[in-house]
PDB file of C-alpha atoms in Angstrom:
ATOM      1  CA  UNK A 246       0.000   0.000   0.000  1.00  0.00           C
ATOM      2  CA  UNK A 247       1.065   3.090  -0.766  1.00  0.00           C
ATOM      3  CA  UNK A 248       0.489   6.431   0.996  1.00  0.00           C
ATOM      4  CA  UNK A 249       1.145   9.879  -0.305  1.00  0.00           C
ATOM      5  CA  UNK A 250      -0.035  13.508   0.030  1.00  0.00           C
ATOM      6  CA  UNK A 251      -0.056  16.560  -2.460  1.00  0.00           C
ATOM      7  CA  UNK A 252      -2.166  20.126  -3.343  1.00  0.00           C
ATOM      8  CA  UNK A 253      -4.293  20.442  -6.221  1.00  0.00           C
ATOM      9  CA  UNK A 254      -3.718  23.366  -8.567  1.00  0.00           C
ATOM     10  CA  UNK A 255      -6.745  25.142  -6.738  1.00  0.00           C
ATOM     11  CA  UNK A 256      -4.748  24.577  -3.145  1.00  0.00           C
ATOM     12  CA  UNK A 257      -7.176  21.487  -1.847  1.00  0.00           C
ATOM     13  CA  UNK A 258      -5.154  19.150   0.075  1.00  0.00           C
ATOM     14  CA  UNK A 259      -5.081  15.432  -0.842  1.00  0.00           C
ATOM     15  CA  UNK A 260      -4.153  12.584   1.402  1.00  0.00           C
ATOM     16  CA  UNK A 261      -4.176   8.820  -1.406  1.00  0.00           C
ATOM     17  CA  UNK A 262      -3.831   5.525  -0.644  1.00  0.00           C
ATOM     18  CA  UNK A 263      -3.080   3.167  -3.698  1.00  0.00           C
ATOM     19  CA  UNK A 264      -2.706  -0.299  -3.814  1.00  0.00           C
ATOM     20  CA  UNK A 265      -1.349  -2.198  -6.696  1.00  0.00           C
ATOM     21  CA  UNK A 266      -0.900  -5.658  -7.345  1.00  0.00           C
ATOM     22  CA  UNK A 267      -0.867  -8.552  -9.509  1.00  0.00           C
ATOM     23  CA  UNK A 268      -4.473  -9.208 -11.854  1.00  0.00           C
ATOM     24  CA  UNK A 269      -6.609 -11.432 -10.231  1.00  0.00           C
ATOM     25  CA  UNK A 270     -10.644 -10.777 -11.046  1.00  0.00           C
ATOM     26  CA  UNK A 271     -11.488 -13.441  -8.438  1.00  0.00           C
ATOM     27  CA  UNK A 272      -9.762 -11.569  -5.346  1.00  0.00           C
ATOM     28  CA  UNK A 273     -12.143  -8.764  -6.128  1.00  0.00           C
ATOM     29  CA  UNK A 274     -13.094  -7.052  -2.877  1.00  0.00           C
ATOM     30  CA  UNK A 275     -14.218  -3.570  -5.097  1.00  0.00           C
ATOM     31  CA  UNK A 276     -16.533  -4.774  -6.925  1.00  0.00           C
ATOM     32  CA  UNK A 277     -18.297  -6.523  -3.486  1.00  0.00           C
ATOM     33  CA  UNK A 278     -18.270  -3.316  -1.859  1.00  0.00           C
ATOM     34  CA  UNK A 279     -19.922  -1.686  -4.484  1.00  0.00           C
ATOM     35  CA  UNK A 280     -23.376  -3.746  -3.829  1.00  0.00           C
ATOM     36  CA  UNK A 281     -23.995  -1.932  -0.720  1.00  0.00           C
ATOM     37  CA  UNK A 282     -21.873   1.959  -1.031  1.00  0.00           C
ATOM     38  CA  UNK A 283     -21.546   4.435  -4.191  1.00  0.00           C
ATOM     39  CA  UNK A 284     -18.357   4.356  -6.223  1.00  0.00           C
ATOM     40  CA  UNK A 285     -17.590   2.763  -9.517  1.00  0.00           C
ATOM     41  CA  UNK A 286     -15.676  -0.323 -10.770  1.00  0.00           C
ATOM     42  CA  UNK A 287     -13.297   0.664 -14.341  1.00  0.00           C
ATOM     43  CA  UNK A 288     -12.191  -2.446 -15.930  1.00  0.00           C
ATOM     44  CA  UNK A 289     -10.478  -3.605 -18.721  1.00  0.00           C
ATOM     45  CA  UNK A 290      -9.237  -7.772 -19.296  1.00  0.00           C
ATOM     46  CA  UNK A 291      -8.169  -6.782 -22.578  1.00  0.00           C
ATOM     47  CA  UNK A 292      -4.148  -6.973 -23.430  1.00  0.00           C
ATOM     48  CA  UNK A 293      -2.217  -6.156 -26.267  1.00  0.00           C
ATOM     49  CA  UNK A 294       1.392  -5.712 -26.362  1.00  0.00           C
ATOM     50  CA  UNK A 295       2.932  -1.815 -26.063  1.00  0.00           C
ATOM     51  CA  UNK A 296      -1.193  -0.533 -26.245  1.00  0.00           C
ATOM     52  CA  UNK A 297      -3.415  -1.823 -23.796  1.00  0.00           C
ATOM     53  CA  UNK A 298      -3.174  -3.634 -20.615  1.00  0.00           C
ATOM     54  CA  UNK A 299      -5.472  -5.097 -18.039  1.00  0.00           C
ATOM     55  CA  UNK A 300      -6.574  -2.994 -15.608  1.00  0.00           C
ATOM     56  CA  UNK A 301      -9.247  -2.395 -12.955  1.00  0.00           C
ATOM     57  CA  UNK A 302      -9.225   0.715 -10.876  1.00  0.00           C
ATOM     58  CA  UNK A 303     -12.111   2.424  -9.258  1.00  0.00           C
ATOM     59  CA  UNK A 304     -12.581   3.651  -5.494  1.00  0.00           C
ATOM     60  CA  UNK A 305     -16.007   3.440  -3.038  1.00  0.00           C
ATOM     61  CA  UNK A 306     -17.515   6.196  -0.716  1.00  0.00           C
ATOM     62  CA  UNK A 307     -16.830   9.512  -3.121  1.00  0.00           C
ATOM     63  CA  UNK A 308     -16.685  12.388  -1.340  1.00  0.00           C
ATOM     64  CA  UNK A 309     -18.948  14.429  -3.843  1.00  0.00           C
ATOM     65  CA  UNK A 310     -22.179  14.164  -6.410  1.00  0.00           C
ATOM     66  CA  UNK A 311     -22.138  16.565  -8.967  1.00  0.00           C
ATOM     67  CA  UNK A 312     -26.113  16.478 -11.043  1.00  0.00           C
ATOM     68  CA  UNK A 313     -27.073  19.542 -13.768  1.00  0.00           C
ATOM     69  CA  UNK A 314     -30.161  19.470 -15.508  1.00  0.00           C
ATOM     70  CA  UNK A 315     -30.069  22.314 -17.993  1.00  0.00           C
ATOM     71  CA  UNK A 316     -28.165  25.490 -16.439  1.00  0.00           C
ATOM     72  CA  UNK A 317     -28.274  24.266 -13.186  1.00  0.00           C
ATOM     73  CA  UNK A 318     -25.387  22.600 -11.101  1.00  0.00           C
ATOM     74  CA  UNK A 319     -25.907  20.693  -7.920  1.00  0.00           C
ATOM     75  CA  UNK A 320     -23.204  19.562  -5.977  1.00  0.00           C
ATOM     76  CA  UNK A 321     -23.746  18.351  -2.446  1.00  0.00           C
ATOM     77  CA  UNK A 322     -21.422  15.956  -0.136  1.00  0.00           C
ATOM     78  CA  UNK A 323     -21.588  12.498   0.143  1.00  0.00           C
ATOM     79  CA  UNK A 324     -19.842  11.889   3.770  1.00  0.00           C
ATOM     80  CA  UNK A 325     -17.235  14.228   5.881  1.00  0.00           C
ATOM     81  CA  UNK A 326     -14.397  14.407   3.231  1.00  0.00           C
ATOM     82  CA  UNK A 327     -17.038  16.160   0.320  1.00  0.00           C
ATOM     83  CA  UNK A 328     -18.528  18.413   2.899  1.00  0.00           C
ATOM     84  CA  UNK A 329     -14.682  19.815   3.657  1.00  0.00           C
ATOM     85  CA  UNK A 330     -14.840  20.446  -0.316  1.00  0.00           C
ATOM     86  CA  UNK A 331     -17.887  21.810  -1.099  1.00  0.00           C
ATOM     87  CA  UNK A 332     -17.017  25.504   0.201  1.00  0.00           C
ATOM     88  CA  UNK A 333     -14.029  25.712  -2.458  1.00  0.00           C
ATOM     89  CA  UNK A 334     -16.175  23.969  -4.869  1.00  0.00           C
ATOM     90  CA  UNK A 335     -18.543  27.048  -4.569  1.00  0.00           C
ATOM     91  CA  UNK A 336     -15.984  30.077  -4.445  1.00  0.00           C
ATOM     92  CA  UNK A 337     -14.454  28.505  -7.705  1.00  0.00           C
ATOM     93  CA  UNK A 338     -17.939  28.849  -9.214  1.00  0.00           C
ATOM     94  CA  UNK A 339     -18.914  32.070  -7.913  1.00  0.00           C
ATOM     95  CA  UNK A 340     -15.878  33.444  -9.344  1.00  0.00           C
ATOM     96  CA  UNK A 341     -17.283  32.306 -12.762  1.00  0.00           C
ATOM     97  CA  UNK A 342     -18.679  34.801 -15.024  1.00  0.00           C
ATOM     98  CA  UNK A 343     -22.666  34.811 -14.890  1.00  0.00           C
ATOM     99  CA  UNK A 344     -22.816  32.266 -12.397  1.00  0.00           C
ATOM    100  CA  UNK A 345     -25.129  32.771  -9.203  1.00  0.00           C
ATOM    101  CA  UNK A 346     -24.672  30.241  -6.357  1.00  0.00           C
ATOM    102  CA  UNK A 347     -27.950  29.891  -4.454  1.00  0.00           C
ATOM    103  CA  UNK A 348     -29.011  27.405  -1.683  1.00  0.00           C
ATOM    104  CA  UNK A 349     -26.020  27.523   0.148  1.00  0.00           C
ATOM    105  CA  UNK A 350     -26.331  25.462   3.221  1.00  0.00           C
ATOM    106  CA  UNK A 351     -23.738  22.930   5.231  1.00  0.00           C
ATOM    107  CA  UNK A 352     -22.665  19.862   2.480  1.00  0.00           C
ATOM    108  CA  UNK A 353     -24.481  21.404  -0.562  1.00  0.00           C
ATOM    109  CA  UNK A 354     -25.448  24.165  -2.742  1.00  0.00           C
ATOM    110  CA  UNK A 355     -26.617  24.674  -6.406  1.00  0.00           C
ATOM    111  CA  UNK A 356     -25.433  27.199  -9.197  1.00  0.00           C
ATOM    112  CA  UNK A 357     -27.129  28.535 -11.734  1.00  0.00           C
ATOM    113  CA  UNK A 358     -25.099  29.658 -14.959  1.00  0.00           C
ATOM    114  CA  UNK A 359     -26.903  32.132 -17.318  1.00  0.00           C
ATOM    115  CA  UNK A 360     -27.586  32.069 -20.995  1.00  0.00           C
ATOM    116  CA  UNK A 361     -25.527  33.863 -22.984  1.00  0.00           C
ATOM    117  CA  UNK A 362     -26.903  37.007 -24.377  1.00  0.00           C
ATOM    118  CA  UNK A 363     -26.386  38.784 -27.742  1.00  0.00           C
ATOM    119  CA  UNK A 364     -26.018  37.239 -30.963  1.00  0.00           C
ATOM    120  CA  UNK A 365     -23.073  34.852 -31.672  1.00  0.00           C
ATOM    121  CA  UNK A 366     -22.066  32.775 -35.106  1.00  0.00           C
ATOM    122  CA  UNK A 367     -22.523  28.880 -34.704  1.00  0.00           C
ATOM    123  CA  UNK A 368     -19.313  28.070 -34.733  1.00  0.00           C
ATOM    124  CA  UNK A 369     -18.911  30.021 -31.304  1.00  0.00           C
ATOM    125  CA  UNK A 370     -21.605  28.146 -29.940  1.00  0.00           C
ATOM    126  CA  UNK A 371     -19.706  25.365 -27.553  1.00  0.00           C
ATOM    127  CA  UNK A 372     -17.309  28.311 -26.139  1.00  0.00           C
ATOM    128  CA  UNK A 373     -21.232  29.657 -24.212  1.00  0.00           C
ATOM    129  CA  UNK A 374     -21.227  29.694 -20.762  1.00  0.00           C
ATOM    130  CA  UNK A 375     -22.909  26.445 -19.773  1.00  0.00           C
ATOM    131  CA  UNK A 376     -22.672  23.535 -17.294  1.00  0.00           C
ATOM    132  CA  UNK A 377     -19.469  22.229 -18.924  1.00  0.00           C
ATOM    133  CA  UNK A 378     -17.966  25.457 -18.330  1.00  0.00           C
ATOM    134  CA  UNK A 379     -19.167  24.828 -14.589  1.00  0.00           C
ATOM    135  CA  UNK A 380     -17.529  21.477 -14.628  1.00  0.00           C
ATOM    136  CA  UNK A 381     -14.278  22.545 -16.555  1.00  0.00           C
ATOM    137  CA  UNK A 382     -13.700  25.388 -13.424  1.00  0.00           C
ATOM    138  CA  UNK A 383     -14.095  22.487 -10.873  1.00  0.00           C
ATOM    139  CA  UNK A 384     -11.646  20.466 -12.747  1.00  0.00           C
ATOM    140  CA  UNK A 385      -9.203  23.152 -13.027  1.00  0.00           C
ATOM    141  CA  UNK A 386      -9.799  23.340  -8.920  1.00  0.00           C
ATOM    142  CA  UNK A 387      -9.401  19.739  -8.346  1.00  0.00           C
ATOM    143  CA  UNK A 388      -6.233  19.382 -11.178  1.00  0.00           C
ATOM    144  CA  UNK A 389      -2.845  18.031 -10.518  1.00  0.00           C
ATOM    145  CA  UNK A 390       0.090  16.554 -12.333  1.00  0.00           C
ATOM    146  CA  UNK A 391       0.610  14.350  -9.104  1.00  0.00           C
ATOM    147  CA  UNK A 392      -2.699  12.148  -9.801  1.00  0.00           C
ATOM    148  CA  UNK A 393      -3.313  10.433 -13.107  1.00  0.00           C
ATOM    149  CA  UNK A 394      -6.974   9.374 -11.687  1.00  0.00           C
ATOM    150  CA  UNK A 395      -8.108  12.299  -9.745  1.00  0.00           C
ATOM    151  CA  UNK A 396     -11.073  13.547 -11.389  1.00  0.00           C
ATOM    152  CA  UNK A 397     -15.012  13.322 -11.952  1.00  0.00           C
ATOM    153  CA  UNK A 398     -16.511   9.673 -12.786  1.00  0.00           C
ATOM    154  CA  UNK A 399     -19.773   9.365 -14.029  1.00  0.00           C
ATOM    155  CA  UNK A 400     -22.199   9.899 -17.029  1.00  0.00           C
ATOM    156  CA  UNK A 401     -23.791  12.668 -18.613  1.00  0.00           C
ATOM    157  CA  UNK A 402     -26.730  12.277 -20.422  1.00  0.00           C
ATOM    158  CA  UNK A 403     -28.367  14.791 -22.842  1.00  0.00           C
TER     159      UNK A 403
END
């Protein structure tokens, strides 16, 4: 096991704990935990030579859920570790243009990002304020050349 400790570009403080080891899918203990708590299970049993190798990784208990429907961004902790986030999480989005945080309370809030105004050509179109450029602040908060897997895991659906 391996233990280690660095700062995200945004100055959040990270304590890991990795384990690696051999591939064996029937020593699984992940993928058990996952029946009962929230995380995720990434795997991969295909190999081929200097490409791809087998690999599972995933973690249980995240600290943080992050849910937008249209312009609206909820984020709201998941256990003691997200609720010591979510107070950077919403200073990085307050400081983003057109973005209003509202329902601010202990482990949770929810921003709202506005529509753009004025007239724009199409090909402008995907640089408009919208969720992504919620989620793209929060990564920039959370990023770090020390982590390879520290990010946001999930779906989106449109």
């Amino acid at each position: 096991m391996e233990h280690n400790s660095f700062s995200t570009k945004g100055g959040i403080r990270i304590e890991r704990e990795t384990w690696t080891g051999p591939y064996r899918r029937e020593h699984d203990q992940l993928s058990g935990a996952l029946d009962t708590r929230r995380g995720v299970l990434l795997s991969s049993s295909f190999e081929f030579p200097g490409r791809y190798t087998r690999l599972d990784m995933g973690f249980v208990d995240p600290p943080l859920v992050l849910s937008a429907r249209g312009r609206t961004l909820s984020v709201e902790a998941l256990n003691e570790r997200g609720e010591v986030l979510v107070p950077a999480c919403a200073d990085a989005l307050a400081a983003l243009a057109g973005t209003t945080i509202r329902d601010r309370a202990a482990g949770r809030f929810v921003a709202d990002i506005a529509e753009p105004t004025g007239h724009f050509p199409e090909e402008q179109r995907s640089r408009q304020s919208s969720v992504f450029s919620a989620l793209r602040v929060l990564i920039d908060l959370f990023a770090s050349p020390e982590d390879e897997h520290l990010g946001f895991y999930g779906a989106f659906g449109y």
